[in-house]
């Protein structure tokens, strides 16, 4: 099993989509550029969803035009349909992510479609992406619980993940959208999916609503996954998932992985500094415990 864990940093998208205050486009660009200098290999830069649904990211094209993309880093962007794909491509995106859920109730609130309808909408996106040589990541949300339906059967998670993989998604990110999972359940969920989709094609995406995200990711790393999504400063949350709160903080994840003897390629000092900078932009203290612990004394006053 590889000692390298690839982190997909999602603060510029998942982190900023849920902010009540508008963040300036220049700050969004600065965030991506700062993250690019930390050694991260994947940074989800923004989202080309409907600006009526997520006004926070209406400036996606400006963000893509402003960032300085570095070699060796992928900058996927979220797209819900062909219109989003076309906007993303016009803005220069060369990797996209489609998203659906294991729960019908959440999917209806989030993208106004059933699971099957959402997959129908992805078909033309996947076809075009294949022709354009664009890699597509696939998200499955609510893998450990749904804010509207409650329990989500494992069989539904496996079915949706397998379908996205069959359709050509190079990586399937399994999302605990509302952070209700606990380590044993997270591990069981991952292993159930890995029985149908190769572990190398899986990623985990934990929100930290109940404080379980770090424990969950540790359990999944021990079970063999080698890609994890997280957001600097612990930002994040889905506006259409009642009760969803921040993602697992990237600083906490990196600190833990390095402590487990695993490599990430990430400079933790630079990442923590970026997290504190972002928290300052958002007008609060960082949501990362590691970020706080590593802060110079004067920053804590
Ligand atoms: P709809 O209203 O059913 O769609 O929304 P529609 O096709 O009827 O379009 C309505 C209007 O939106 C039209 O404009 C379209 O042109 C426009 P109008 O004619 O009214 O002026 N439109 C678009 N505009 C720009 N870009 C587009 C686009 N598509 C349509 N791509 C839709 C359906 C999917 C568009 C909508 O529900 C939507 O955008 N939802 C996005 C919700 C979202 O972004 N949620 C957060 C991301 S998911 C997440 O956070 C979970 C994750 O982190 C993993 C986890 O934690 O579990 C990934
Ligand atoms: Mg999320």
mmCIF file of N, CA and C in Angstrom, residues 25 48 148 159 178 208 255-256 272 274 296:
data_model
loop_
_atom_site.group_PDB
_atom_site.id
_atom_site.type_symbol
_atom_site.label_atom_id
_atom_site.label_comp_id
_atom_site.label_asym_id
_atom_site.label_seq_id
_atom_site.Cartn_x
_atom_site.Cartn_y
_atom_site.Cartn_z
ATOM 1 N N UNK A 25 -13.766 38.483 -5.297
ATOM 2 C CA UNK A 25 -13.143 37.606 -6.297
ATOM 3 C C UNK A 25 -11.620 37.584 -6.110
ATOM 4 N N UNK A 48 -19.352 25.708 -11.283
ATOM 5 C CA UNK A 48 -20.153 26.306 -12.357
ATOM 6 C C UNK A 48 -21.589 25.809 -12.250
ATOM 7 N N UNK A 148 -32.653 14.703 5.382
ATOM 8 C CA UNK A 148 -34.104 14.651 5.142
ATOM 9 C C UNK A 148 -34.658 13.234 5.276
ATOM 10 N N UNK A 159 -24.462 1.333 -5.206
ATOM 11 C CA UNK A 159 -25.059 1.406 -6.559
ATOM 12 C C UNK A 159 -24.655 2.698 -7.267
ATOM 13 N N UNK A 178 -23.272 15.690 5.905
ATOM 14 C CA UNK A 178 -23.699 16.355 7.147
ATOM 15 C C UNK A 178 -22.912 15.859 8.364
ATOM 16 N N UNK A 208 -17.393 17.870 9.330
ATOM 17 C CA UNK A 208 -17.027 17.650 10.737
ATOM 18 C C UNK A 208 -18.116 18.059 11.734
ATOM 19 N N UNK A 255 -1.456 17.134 9.470
ATOM 20 C CA UNK A 255 -0.736 16.858 10.721
ATOM 21 C C UNK A 255 -0.895 15.381 11.107
ATOM 22 N N UNK A 256 -2.128 14.891 11.016
ATOM 23 C CA UNK A 256 -2.368 13.495 11.391
ATOM 24 C C UNK A 256 -1.652 12.530 10.442
ATOM 25 N N UNK A 272 -1.062 26.071 7.168
ATOM 26 C CA UNK A 272 -1.668 26.657 8.375
ATOM 27 C C UNK A 272 -1.718 28.179 8.266
ATOM 28 N N UNK A 274 -1.962 29.833 5.477
ATOM 29 C CA UNK A 274 -3.049 30.124 4.527
ATOM 30 C C UNK A 274 -4.411 30.004 5.215
ATOM 31 N N UNK A 296 1.503 31.956 15.498
ATOM 32 C CA UNK A 296 2.402 32.740 16.336
ATOM 33 C C UNK A 296 1.599 33.356 17.487
#
